[in-house]
C-alpha cells in the first residue's frame, strides 16, 4: 500500500489491469452467449436480442431488449444481468455468434 498521492502512471497501470481482467472474463464467458451487441456506449453478450426501430417525426431511434446478458464495463461490480433495455439514436450492431467465432485462442 502506498501513502502518497496516486500518480498518473499508477492510475494507468490500475486501469490496464482492470481491462486485462475484463478481457479474461470475456474470454471465459463468451461461449455461454449467442449474440454480440455493440452500441455507441456499450458492448454486450446476450442470449436473446430484440431490436425495434422507432420514429418520432424526423428522428429515428432504436430500442433494444437483451435477455440473459453480460456487459463489457470495467466499473460494474456485476456484469451478468437478467435483462437490459437500451434506447439509442446511434448505430447498433447485432451479430449472431457461431461456435467457430466463440473459440478464442488463449
PDB file of N, CA and C in Angstrom:
ATOM      1  N   UNK A   1       0.859  -1.178   0.000  1.00  0.00           N
ATOM      2  CA  UNK A   1       0.000   0.000   0.000  1.00  0.00           C
ATOM      3  C   UNK A   1       0.888   1.218   0.000  1.00  0.00           C
ATOM      4  N   UNK A   2       0.459   2.280  -0.668  1.00  0.00           N
ATOM      5  CA  UNK A   2       1.301   3.464  -0.639  1.00  0.00           C
ATOM      6  C   UNK A   2       0.528   4.650  -0.133  1.00  0.00           C
ATOM      7  N   UNK A   3       1.266   5.519   0.619  1.00  0.00           N
ATOM      8  CA  UNK A   3       0.613   6.592   1.363  1.00  0.00           C
ATOM      9  C   UNK A   3       0.552   7.917   0.612  1.00  0.00           C
ATOM     10  N   UNK A   4       1.331   8.078  -0.434  1.00  0.00           N
ATOM     11  CA  UNK A   4       1.376   9.347  -1.151  1.00  0.00           C
ATOM     12  C   UNK A   4       0.260   9.465  -2.166  1.00  0.00           C
ATOM     13  N   UNK A   5       0.264  10.558  -2.892  1.00  0.00           N
ATOM     14  CA  UNK A   5      -0.748  10.738  -3.942  1.00  0.00           C
ATOM     15  C   UNK A   5      -0.554   9.704  -5.057  1.00  0.00           C
ATOM     16  N   UNK A   6      -1.651   9.379  -5.713  1.00  0.00           N
ATOM     17  CA  UNK A   6      -1.609   8.414  -6.806  1.00  0.00           C
ATOM     18  C   UNK A   6      -1.106   9.120  -8.058  1.00  0.00           C
ATOM     19  N   UNK A   7      -0.089   8.535  -8.678  1.00  0.00           N
ATOM     20  CA  UNK A   7       0.462   9.131  -9.892  1.00  0.00           C
ATOM     21  C   UNK A   7      -0.370   8.732 -11.104  1.00  0.00           C
ATOM     22  N   UNK A   8      -0.170   9.441 -12.182  1.00  0.00           N
ATOM     23  CA  UNK A   8      -0.857   9.112 -13.433  1.00  0.00           C
ATOM     24  C   UNK A   8      -0.453   7.721 -13.908  1.00  0.00           C
ATOM     25  N   UNK A   9       0.800   7.342 -13.682  1.00  0.00           N
ATOM     26  CA  UNK A   9       1.276   6.017 -14.069  1.00  0.00           C
ATOM     27  C   UNK A   9       0.591   4.931 -13.238  1.00  0.00           C
ATOM     28  N   UNK A  10       0.417   5.191 -11.922  1.00  0.00           N
ATOM     29  CA  UNK A  10      -0.275   4.227 -11.059  1.00  0.00           C
ATOM     30  C   UNK A  10      -1.710   4.022 -11.525  1.00  0.00           C
ATOM     31  N   UNK A  11      -2.379   5.124 -11.833  1.00  0.00           N
ATOM     32  CA  UNK A  11      -3.766   5.055 -12.288  1.00  0.00           C
ATOM     33  C   UNK A  11      -3.866   4.317 -13.618  1.00  0.00           C
ATOM     34  N   UNK A  12      -2.957   4.595 -14.525  1.00  0.00           N
ATOM     35  CA  UNK A  12      -2.961   3.918 -15.823  1.00  0.00           C
ATOM     36  C   UNK A  12      -2.699   2.422 -15.652  1.00  0.00           C
ATOM     37  N   UNK A  13      -1.752   2.054 -14.785  1.00  0.00           N
ATOM     38  CA  UNK A  13      -1.465   0.639 -14.537  1.00  0.00           C
ATOM     39  C   UNK A  13      -2.689  -0.057 -13.938  1.00  0.00           C
ATOM     40  N   UNK A  14      -3.381   0.614 -13.019  1.00  0.00           N
ATOM     41  CA  UNK A  14      -4.579   0.062 -12.410  1.00  0.00           C
ATOM     42  C   UNK A  14      -5.669  -0.165 -13.462  1.00  0.00           C
ATOM     43  N   UNK A  15      -5.904   0.821 -14.312  1.00  0.00           N
ATOM     44  CA  UNK A  15      -6.921   0.684 -15.358  1.00  0.00           C
ATOM     45  C   UNK A  15      -6.540  -0.395 -16.373  1.00  0.00           C
ATOM     46  N   UNK A  16      -5.250  -0.503 -16.680  1.00  0.00           N
ATOM     47  CA  UNK A  16      -4.796  -1.559 -17.592  1.00  0.00           C
ATOM     48  C   UNK A  16      -5.045  -2.940 -16.997  1.00  0.00           C
ATOM     49  N   UNK A  17      -4.817  -3.087 -15.701  1.00  0.00           N
ATOM     50  CA  UNK A  17      -5.061  -4.359 -15.031  1.00  0.00           C
ATOM     51  C   UNK A  17      -6.561  -4.690 -15.028  1.00  0.00           C
ATOM     52  N   UNK A  18      -7.415  -3.673 -14.800  1.00  0.00           N
ATOM     53  CA  UNK A  18      -8.861  -3.887 -14.851  1.00  0.00           C
ATOM     54  C   UNK A  18      -9.294  -4.337 -16.251  1.00  0.00           C
ATOM     55  N   UNK A  19      -8.753  -3.698 -17.275  1.00  0.00           N
ATOM     56  CA  UNK A  19      -9.105  -4.032 -18.658  1.00  0.00           C
ATOM     57  C   UNK A  19      -8.651  -5.452 -19.001  1.00  0.00           C
ATOM     58  N   UNK A  20      -7.462  -5.835 -18.568  1.00  0.00           N
ATOM     59  CA  UNK A  20      -6.970  -7.188 -18.817  1.00  0.00           C
ATOM     60  C   UNK A  20      -7.834  -8.216 -18.091  1.00  0.00           C
ATOM     61  N   UNK A  21      -8.211  -7.929 -16.883  1.00  0.00           N
ATOM     62  CA  UNK A  21      -9.076  -8.816 -16.119  1.00  0.00           C
ATOM     63  C   UNK A  21     -10.438  -8.960 -16.799  1.00  0.00           C
ATOM     64  N   UNK A  22     -10.965  -7.852 -17.315  1.00  0.00           N
ATOM     65  CA  UNK A  22     -12.245  -7.884 -18.024  1.00  0.00           C
ATOM     66  C   UNK A  22     -12.136  -8.720 -19.294  1.00  0.00           C
ATOM     67  N   UNK A  23     -11.050  -8.566 -20.026  1.00  0.00           N
ATOM     68  CA  UNK A  23     -10.858  -9.373 -21.234  1.00  0.00           C
ATOM     69  C   UNK A  23     -10.816 -10.866 -20.889  1.00  0.00           C
ATOM     70  N   UNK A  24     -10.126 -11.199 -19.814  1.00  0.00           N
ATOM     71  CA  UNK A  24     -10.055 -12.609 -19.397  1.00  0.00           C
ATOM     72  C   UNK A  24     -11.442 -13.137 -19.042  1.00  0.00           C
ATOM     73  N   UNK A  25     -12.236 -12.313 -18.370  1.00  0.00           N
ATOM     74  CA  UNK A  25     -13.605 -12.730 -18.044  1.00  0.00           C
ATOM     75  C   UNK A  25     -14.413 -12.927 -19.323  1.00  0.00           C
ATOM     76  N   UNK A  26     -14.297 -11.989 -20.263  1.00  0.00           N
ATOM     77  CA  UNK A  26     -14.979 -12.097 -21.556  1.00  0.00           C
ATOM     78  C   UNK A  26     -14.609 -13.419 -22.234  1.00  0.00           C
ATOM     79  N   UNK A  27     -13.338 -13.707 -22.281  1.00  0.00           N
ATOM     80  CA  UNK A  27     -12.848 -14.935 -22.916  1.00  0.00           C
ATOM     81  C   UNK A  27     -13.460 -16.172 -22.259  1.00  0.00           C
ATOM     82  N   UNK A  28     -13.635 -16.125 -20.942  1.00  0.00           N
ATOM     83  CA  UNK A  28     -14.202 -17.253 -20.207  1.00  0.00           C
ATOM     84  C   UNK A  28     -15.707 -17.418 -20.409  1.00  0.00           C
ATOM     85  N   UNK A  29     -16.426 -16.324 -20.667  1.00  0.00           N
ATOM     86  CA  UNK A  29     -17.891 -16.406 -20.726  1.00  0.00           C
ATOM     87  C   UNK A  29     -18.481 -16.333 -22.131  1.00  0.00           C
ATOM     88  N   UNK A  30     -17.734 -15.946 -23.125  1.00  0.00           N
ATOM     89  CA  UNK A  30     -18.301 -15.714 -24.460  1.00  0.00           C
ATOM     90  C   UNK A  30     -19.015 -16.952 -25.003  1.00  0.00           C
ATOM     91  N   UNK A  31     -18.529 -18.135 -24.672  1.00  0.00           N
ATOM     92  CA  UNK A  31     -19.159 -19.351 -25.199  1.00  0.00           C
ATOM     93  C   UNK A  31     -20.543 -19.609 -24.604  1.00  0.00           C
ATOM     94  N   UNK A  32     -20.920 -18.879 -23.563  1.00  0.00           N
ATOM     95  CA  UNK A  32     -22.240 -19.029 -22.947  1.00  0.00           C
ATOM     96  C   UNK A  32     -23.329 -18.245 -23.682  1.00  0.00           C
ATOM     97  N   UNK A  33     -22.946 -17.418 -24.662  1.00  0.00           N
ATOM     98  CA  UNK A  33     -23.881 -16.489 -25.279  1.00  0.00           C
ATOM     99  C   UNK A  33     -24.022 -16.710 -26.774  1.00  0.00           C
ATOM    100  N   UNK A  34     -25.140 -16.229 -27.313  1.00  0.00           N
ATOM    101  CA  UNK A  34     -25.466 -16.404 -28.734  1.00  0.00           C
ATOM    102  C   UNK A  34     -25.243 -15.153 -29.575  1.00  0.00           C
ATOM    103  N   UNK A  35     -25.245 -13.967 -28.948  1.00  0.00           N
ATOM    104  CA  UNK A  35     -25.156 -12.721 -29.700  1.00  0.00           C
ATOM    105  C   UNK A  35     -24.132 -11.762 -29.096  1.00  0.00           C
ATOM    106  N   UNK A  36     -23.534 -10.980 -29.980  1.00  0.00           N
ATOM    107  CA  UNK A  36     -22.709  -9.835 -29.605  1.00  0.00           C
ATOM    108  C   UNK A  36     -23.491  -8.601 -30.028  1.00  0.00           C
ATOM    109  N   UNK A  37     -23.636  -7.645 -29.120  1.00  0.00           N
ATOM    110  CA  UNK A  37     -24.366  -6.416 -29.417  1.00  0.00           C
ATOM    111  C   UNK A  37     -23.463  -5.236 -29.089  1.00  0.00           C
ATOM    112  N   UNK A  38     -23.297  -4.349 -30.077  1.00  0.00           N
ATOM    113  CA  UNK A  38     -22.491  -3.151 -29.873  1.00  0.00           C
ATOM    114  C   UNK A  38     -23.355  -1.915 -30.066  1.00  0.00           C
ATOM    115  N   UNK A  39     -23.271  -1.017 -29.090  1.00  0.00           N
ATOM    116  CA  UNK A  39     -23.904   0.296 -29.212  1.00  0.00           C
ATOM    117  C   UNK A  39     -22.790   1.330 -29.089  1.00  0.00           C
ATOM    118  N   UNK A  40     -23.134   2.592 -29.182  1.00  0.00           N
ATOM    119  CA  UNK A  40     -22.094   3.625 -29.071  1.00  0.00           C
ATOM    120  C   UNK A  40     -21.504   3.692 -27.673  1.00  0.00           C
ATOM    121  N   UNK A  41     -22.205   3.168 -26.670  1.00  0.00           N
ATOM    122  CA  UNK A  41     -21.736   3.263 -25.293  1.00  0.00           C
ATOM    123  C   UNK A  41     -21.272   1.960 -24.687  1.00  0.00           C
ATOM    124  N   UNK A  42     -21.779   0.825 -25.182  1.00  0.00           N
ATOM    125  CA  UNK A  42     -21.507  -0.444 -24.512  1.00  0.00           C
ATOM    126  C   UNK A  42     -21.334  -1.590 -25.508  1.00  0.00           C
ATOM    127  N   UNK A  43     -20.766  -2.646 -24.998  1.00  0.00           N
ATOM    128  CA  UNK A  43     -20.592  -3.905 -25.708  1.00  0.00           C
ATOM    129  C   UNK A  43     -21.246  -4.966 -24.824  1.00  0.00           C
ATOM    130  N   UNK A  44     -22.105  -5.789 -25.417  1.00  0.00           N
ATOM    131  CA  UNK A  44     -22.847  -6.793 -24.657  1.00  0.00           C
ATOM    132  C   UNK A  44     -22.703  -8.164 -25.302  1.00  0.00           C
ATOM    133  N   UNK A  45     -22.841  -9.174 -24.495  1.00  0.00           N
ATOM    134  CA  UNK A  45     -23.101 -10.534 -24.947  1.00  0.00           C
ATOM    135  C   UNK A  45     -24.499 -10.843 -24.449  1.00  0.00           C
ATOM    136  N   UNK A  46     -25.296 -11.558 -25.247  1.00  0.00           N
ATOM    137  CA  UNK A  46     -26.670 -11.856 -24.827  1.00  0.00           C
ATOM    138  C   UNK A  46     -27.143 -13.150 -25.477  1.00  0.00           C
ATOM    139  N   UNK A  47     -28.164 -13.736 -24.877  1.00  0.00           N
ATOM    140  CA  UNK A  47     -28.765 -14.938 -25.449  1.00  0.00           C
ATOM    141  C   UNK A  47     -30.063 -14.657 -26.184  1.00  0.00           C
ATOM    142  N   UNK A  48     -30.649 -13.486 -25.979  1.00  0.00           N
ATOM    143  CA  UNK A  48     -31.840 -13.074 -26.726  1.00  0.00           C
ATOM    144  C   UNK A  48     -31.743 -11.576 -26.971  1.00  0.00           C
ATOM    145  N   UNK A  49     -32.032 -11.168 -28.200  1.00  0.00           N
ATOM    146  CA  UNK A  49     -31.942  -9.756 -28.586  1.00  0.00           C
ATOM    147  C   UNK A  49     -33.178  -9.388 -29.386  1.00  0.00           C
ATOM    148  N   UNK A  50     -33.824  -8.301 -28.988  1.00  0.00           N
ATOM    149  CA  UNK A  50     -34.944  -7.755 -29.752  1.00  0.00           C
ATOM    150  C   UNK A  50     -34.614  -6.301 -30.060  1.00  0.00           C
ATOM    151  N   UNK A  51     -34.589  -5.949 -31.346  1.00  0.00           N
ATOM    152  CA  UNK A  51     -34.306  -4.578 -31.774  1.00  0.00           C
ATOM    153  C   UNK A  51     -35.545  -4.029 -32.455  1.00  0.00           C
ATOM    154  N   UNK A  52     -36.019  -2.916 -31.964  1.00  0.00           N
ATOM    155  CA  UNK A  52     -37.170  -2.233 -32.563  1.00  0.00           C
ATOM    156  C   UNK A  52     -36.712  -0.866 -33.065  1.00  0.00           C
ATOM    157  N   UNK A  53     -37.035  -0.571 -34.322  1.00  0.00           N
ATOM    158  CA  UNK A  53     -36.735   0.737 -34.888  1.00  0.00           C
ATOM    159  C   UNK A  53     -37.946   1.618 -34.643  1.00  0.00           C
ATOM    160  N   UNK A  54     -37.739   2.736 -33.991  1.00  0.00           N
ATOM    161  CA  UNK A  54     -38.828   3.651 -33.648  1.00  0.00           C
ATOM    162  C   UNK A  54     -38.579   5.002 -34.308  1.00  0.00           C
ATOM    163  N   UNK A  55     -39.642   5.741 -34.466  1.00  0.00           N
ATOM    164  CA  UNK A  55     -39.517   7.081 -35.015  1.00  0.00           C
ATOM    165  C   UNK A  55     -40.477   8.018 -34.329  1.00  0.00           C
ATOM    166  N   UNK A  56     -40.042   9.243 -34.155  1.00  0.00           N
ATOM    167  CA  UNK A  56     -40.929  10.279 -33.617  1.00  0.00           C
ATOM    168  C   UNK A  56     -40.781  11.514 -34.498  1.00  0.00           C
ATOM    169  N   UNK A  57     -41.447  11.485 -35.630  1.00  0.00           N
ATOM    170  CA  UNK A  57     -41.299  12.572 -36.591  1.00  0.00           C
ATOM    171  C   UNK A  57     -40.104  12.310 -37.476  1.00  0.00           C
ATOM    172  N   UNK A  58     -39.129  13.203 -37.416  1.00  0.00           N
ATOM    173  CA  UNK A  58     -37.949  13.084 -38.274  1.00  0.00           C
ATOM    174  C   UNK A  58     -36.857  12.217 -37.683  1.00  0.00           C
ATOM    175  N   UNK A  59     -36.855  12.007 -36.380  1.00  0.00           N
ATOM    176  CA  UNK A  59     -35.783  11.247 -35.739  1.00  0.00           C
ATOM    177  C   UNK A  59     -36.127   9.760 -35.667  1.00  0.00           C
ATOM    178  N   UNK A  60     -35.122   8.951 -35.888  1.00  0.00           N
ATOM    179  CA  UNK A  60     -35.250   7.501 -35.760  1.00  0.00           C
ATOM    180  C   UNK A  60     -34.352   7.072 -34.606  1.00  0.00           C
ATOM    181  N   UNK A  61     -34.872   6.165 -33.772  1.00  0.00           N
ATOM    182  CA  UNK A  61     -34.049   5.624 -32.698  1.00  0.00           C
ATOM    183  C   UNK A  61     -34.318   4.142 -32.568  1.00  0.00           C
ATOM    184  N   UNK A  62     -33.463   3.479 -31.824  1.00  0.00           N
ATOM    185  CA  UNK A  62     -33.533   2.038 -31.652  1.00  0.00           C
ATOM    186  C   UNK A  62     -33.816   1.711 -30.192  1.00  0.00           C
ATOM    187  N   UNK A  63     -34.725   0.773 -29.990  1.00  0.00           N
ATOM    188  CA  UNK A  63     -34.975   0.224 -28.654  1.00  0.00           C
ATOM    189  C   UNK A  63     -34.511  -1.219 -28.676  1.00  0.00           C
ATOM    190  N   UNK A  64     -33.615  -1.551 -27.776  1.00  0.00           N
ATOM    191  CA  UNK A  64     -33.092  -2.905 -27.685  1.00  0.00           C
ATOM    192  C   UNK A  64     -33.489  -3.507 -26.355  1.00  0.00           C
ATOM    193  N   UNK A  65     -33.883  -4.754 -26.399  1.00  0.00           N
ATOM    194  CA  UNK A  65     -34.112  -5.517 -25.185  1.00  0.00           C
ATOM    195  C   UNK A  65     -33.222  -6.747 -25.272  1.00  0.00           C
ATOM    196  N   UNK A  66     -32.357  -6.894 -24.290  1.00  0.00           N
ATOM    197  CA  UNK A  66     -31.438  -8.023 -24.229  1.00  0.00           C
ATOM    198  C   UNK A  66     -31.791  -8.858 -23.008  1.00  0.00           C
ATOM    199  N   UNK A  67     -31.793 -10.158 -23.182  1.00  0.00           N
ATOM    200  CA  UNK A  67     -32.072 -11.073 -22.071  1.00  0.00           C
ATOM    201  C   UNK A  67     -30.840 -11.920 -21.820  1.00  0.00           C
ATOM    202  N   UNK A  68     -30.631 -12.236 -20.543  1.00  0.00           N
ATOM    203  CA  UNK A  68     -29.511 -13.083 -20.147  1.00  0.00           C
ATOM    204  C   UNK A  68     -28.231 -12.521 -20.752  1.00  0.00           C
ATOM    205  N   UNK A  69     -27.775 -11.396 -20.220  1.00  0.00           N
ATOM    206  CA  UNK A  69     -26.695 -10.637 -20.849  1.00  0.00           C
ATOM    207  C   UNK A  69     -25.478 -10.492 -19.941  1.00  0.00           C
ATOM    208  N   UNK A  70     -24.377 -10.120 -20.592  1.00  0.00           N
ATOM    209  CA  UNK A  70     -23.119  -9.792 -19.931  1.00  0.00           C
ATOM    210  C   UNK A  70     -22.671  -8.459 -20.516  1.00  0.00           C
ATOM    211  N   UNK A  71     -22.241  -7.538 -19.659  1.00  0.00           N
ATOM    212  CA  UNK A  71     -21.902  -6.181 -20.081  1.00  0.00           C
ATOM    213  C   UNK A  71     -20.400  -5.962 -19.958  1.00  0.00           C
ATOM    214  N   UNK A  72     -19.782  -5.469 -21.042  1.00  0.00           N
ATOM    215  CA  UNK A  72     -18.361  -5.113 -21.010  1.00  0.00           C
ATOM    216  C   UNK A  72     -18.253  -3.740 -20.353  1.00  0.00           C
ATOM    217  N   UNK A  73     -17.901  -3.723 -19.088  1.00  0.00           N
ATOM    218  CA  UNK A  73     -17.772  -2.463 -18.350  1.00  0.00           C
ATOM    219  C   UNK A  73     -16.877  -2.718 -17.142  1.00  0.00           C
ATOM    220  N   UNK A  74     -15.686  -2.141 -17.141  1.00  0.00           N
ATOM    221  CA  UNK A  74     -14.731  -2.426 -16.066  1.00  0.00           C
ATOM    222  C   UNK A  74     -15.189  -1.887 -14.721  1.00  0.00           C
ATOM    223  N   UNK A  75     -16.122  -0.963 -14.703  1.00  0.00           N
ATOM    224  CA  UNK A  75     -16.533  -0.339 -13.451  1.00  0.00           C
ATOM    225  C   UNK A  75     -17.771  -0.971 -12.812  1.00  0.00           C
ATOM    226  N   UNK A  76     -18.364  -1.966 -13.468  1.00  0.00           N
ATOM    227  CA  UNK A  76     -19.519  -2.661 -12.890  1.00  0.00           C
ATOM    228  C   UNK A  76     -19.032  -3.751 -11.945  1.00  0.00           C
ATOM    229  N   UNK A  77     -19.689  -3.872 -10.809  1.00  0.00           N
ATOM    230  CA  UNK A  77     -19.327  -4.948  -9.886  1.00  0.00           C
ATOM    231  C   UNK A  77     -19.900  -6.275 -10.349  1.00  0.00           C
ATOM    232  N   UNK A  78     -21.042  -6.247 -11.017  1.00  0.00           N
ATOM    233  CA  UNK A  78     -21.642  -7.458 -11.559  1.00  0.00           C
ATOM    234  C   UNK A  78     -21.969  -7.220 -13.024  1.00  0.00           C
ATOM    235  N   UNK A  79     -21.329  -7.977 -13.893  1.00  0.00           N
ATOM    236  CA  UNK A  79     -21.540  -7.771 -15.325  1.00  0.00           C
ATOM    237  C   UNK A  79     -22.646  -8.658 -15.891  1.00  0.00           C
ATOM    238  N   UNK A  80     -23.091  -9.662 -15.149  1.00  0.00           N
ATOM    239  CA  UNK A  80     -24.191 -10.509 -15.607  1.00  0.00           C
ATOM    240  C   UNK A  80     -25.508  -9.860 -15.214  1.00  0.00           C
ATOM    241  N   UNK A  81     -26.392  -9.669 -16.201  1.00  0.00           N
ATOM    242  CA  UNK A  81     -27.692  -9.067 -15.931  1.00  0.00           C
ATOM    243  C   UNK A  81     -28.789  -9.894 -16.599  1.00  0.00           C
ATOM    244  N   UNK A  82     -29.933  -9.945 -15.949  1.00  0.00           N
ATOM    245  CA  UNK A  82     -31.050 -10.733 -16.469  1.00  0.00           C
ATOM    246  C   UNK A  82     -31.669 -10.072 -17.699  1.00  0.00           C
ATOM    247  N   UNK A  83     -31.815  -8.749 -17.643  1.00  0.00           N
ATOM    248  CA  UNK A  83     -32.466  -8.027 -18.731  1.00  0.00           C
ATOM    249  C   UNK A  83     -31.863  -6.630 -18.861  1.00  0.00           C
ATOM    250  N   UNK A  84     -31.688  -6.198 -20.108  1.00  0.00           N
ATOM    251  CA  UNK A  84     -31.150  -4.865 -20.385  1.00  0.00           C
ATOM    252  C   UNK A  84     -32.070  -4.192 -21.391  1.00  0.00           C
ATOM    253  N   UNK A  85     -32.400  -2.937 -21.133  1.00  0.00           N
ATOM    254  CA  UNK A  85     -33.194  -2.139 -22.076  1.00  0.00           C
ATOM    255  C   UNK A  85     -32.338  -0.941 -22.476  1.00  0.00           C
ATOM    256  N   UNK A  86     -32.120  -0.775 -23.780  1.00  0.00           N
ATOM    257  CA  UNK A  86     -31.271   0.295 -24.304  1.00  0.00           C
ATOM    258  C   UNK A  86     -32.089   1.098 -25.309  1.00  0.00           C
ATOM    259  N   UNK A  87     -32.004   2.409 -25.205  1.00  0.00           N
ATOM    260  CA  UNK A  87     -32.578   3.309 -26.216  1.00  0.00           C
ATOM    261  C   UNK A  87     -31.438   4.151 -26.745  1.00  0.00           C
ATOM    262  N   UNK A  88     -31.263   4.157 -28.072  1.00  0.00           N
ATOM    263  CA  UNK A  88     -30.147   4.894 -28.659  1.00  0.00           C
ATOM    264  C   UNK A  88     -30.538   5.503 -30.003  1.00  0.00           C
ATOM    265  N   UNK A  89     -29.950   6.635 -30.287  1.00  0.00           N
ATOM    266  CA  UNK A  89     -30.128   7.293 -31.585  1.00  0.00           C
ATOM    267  C   UNK A  89     -28.965   6.962 -32.515  1.00  0.00           C
ATOM    268  N   UNK A  90     -27.987   6.244 -32.012  1.00  0.00           N
ATOM    269  CA  UNK A  90     -26.785   5.891 -32.782  1.00  0.00           C
ATOM    270  C   UNK A  90     -26.931   4.491 -33.364  1.00  0.00           C
ATOM    271  N   UNK A  91     -25.952   4.105 -34.173  1.00  0.00           N
ATOM    272  CA  UNK A  91     -25.954   2.786 -34.797  1.00  0.00           C
ATOM    273  C   UNK A  91     -25.894   1.674 -33.760  1.00  0.00           C
ATOM    274  N   UNK A  92     -26.485   0.559 -34.127  1.00  0.00           N
ATOM    275  CA  UNK A  92     -26.474  -0.648 -33.308  1.00  0.00           C
ATOM    276  C   UNK A  92     -26.003  -1.789 -34.197  1.00  0.00           C
ATOM    277  N   UNK A  93     -25.118  -2.618 -33.675  1.00  0.00           N
ATOM    278  CA  UNK A  93     -24.635  -3.779 -34.403  1.00  0.00           C
ATOM    279  C   UNK A  93     -24.965  -5.027 -33.592  1.00  0.00           C
ATOM    280  N   UNK A  94     -25.688  -5.960 -34.214  1.00  0.00           N
ATOM    281  CA  UNK A  94     -26.032  -7.224 -33.572  1.00  0.00           C
ATOM    282  C   UNK A  94     -25.494  -8.340 -34.460  1.00  0.00           C
ATOM    283  N   UNK A  95     -24.687  -9.208 -33.868  1.00  0.00           N
ATOM    284  CA  UNK A  95     -24.132 -10.334 -34.610  1.00  0.00           C
ATOM    285  C   UNK A  95     -24.431 -11.623 -33.861  1.00  0.00           C
ATOM    286  N   UNK A  96     -24.851 -12.624 -34.603  1.00  0.00           N
ATOM    287  CA  UNK A  96     -25.054 -13.937 -34.001  1.00  0.00           C
ATOM    288  C   UNK A  96     -23.721 -14.666 -34.030  1.00  0.00           C
ATOM    289  N   UNK A  97     -23.320 -15.189 -32.886  1.00  0.00           N
ATOM    290  CA  UNK A  97     -22.063 -15.909 -32.789  1.00  0.00           C
ATOM    291  C   UNK A  97     -22.224 -17.327 -33.301  1.00  0.00           C
ATOM    292  N   UNK A  98     -21.222 -17.804 -33.984  1.00  0.00           N
ATOM    293  CA  UNK A  98     -21.175 -19.214 -34.352  1.00  0.00           C
ATOM    294  C   UNK A  98     -20.157 -19.878 -33.439  1.00  0.00           C
ATOM    295  N   UNK A  99     -20.197 -21.170 -33.371  1.00  0.00           N
ATOM    296  CA  UNK A  99     -19.281 -21.893 -32.488  1.00  0.00           C
ATOM    297  C   UNK A  99     -17.823 -21.566 -32.826  1.00  0.00           C
ATOM    298  N   UNK A 100     -17.502 -21.455 -34.089  1.00  0.00           N
ATOM    299  CA  UNK A 100     -16.138 -21.166 -34.502  1.00  0.00           C
ATOM    300  C   UNK A 100     -15.676 -19.818 -33.955  1.00  0.00           C
ATOM    301  N   UNK A 101     -16.551 -18.767 -34.007  1.00  0.00           N
ATOM    302  CA  UNK A 101     -16.194 -17.444 -33.504  1.00  0.00           C
ATOM    303  C   UNK A 101     -16.017 -17.446 -31.990  1.00  0.00           C
ATOM    304  N   UNK A 102     -16.670 -18.390 -31.327  1.00  0.00           N
ATOM    305  CA  UNK A 102     -16.606 -18.418 -29.861  1.00  0.00           C
ATOM    306  C   UNK A 102     -15.324 -19.040 -29.351  1.00  0.00           C
ATOM    307  N   UNK A 103     -14.602 -19.755 -30.188  1.00  0.00           N
ATOM    308  CA  UNK A 103     -13.359 -20.380 -29.765  1.00  0.00           C
ATOM    309  C   UNK A 103     -12.222 -19.363 -29.865  1.00  0.00           C
ATOM    310  N   UNK A 104     -11.994 -18.658 -28.776  1.00  0.00           N
ATOM    311  CA  UNK A 104     -10.970 -17.627 -28.737  1.00  0.00           C
ATOM    312  C   UNK A 104      -9.663 -18.264 -28.276  1.00  0.00           C
ATOM    313  N   UNK A 105      -8.580 -18.021 -29.014  1.00  0.00           N
ATOM    314  CA  UNK A 105      -7.305 -18.616 -28.600  1.00  0.00           C
ATOM    315  C   UNK A 105      -6.835 -18.039 -27.274  1.00  0.00           C
ATOM    316  N   UNK A 106      -6.105 -18.840 -26.527  1.00  0.00           N
ATOM    317  CA  UNK A 106      -5.599 -18.406 -25.212  1.00  0.00           C
ATOM    318  C   UNK A 106      -4.473 -17.403 -25.371  1.00  0.00           C
TER     319      UNK A 106
END
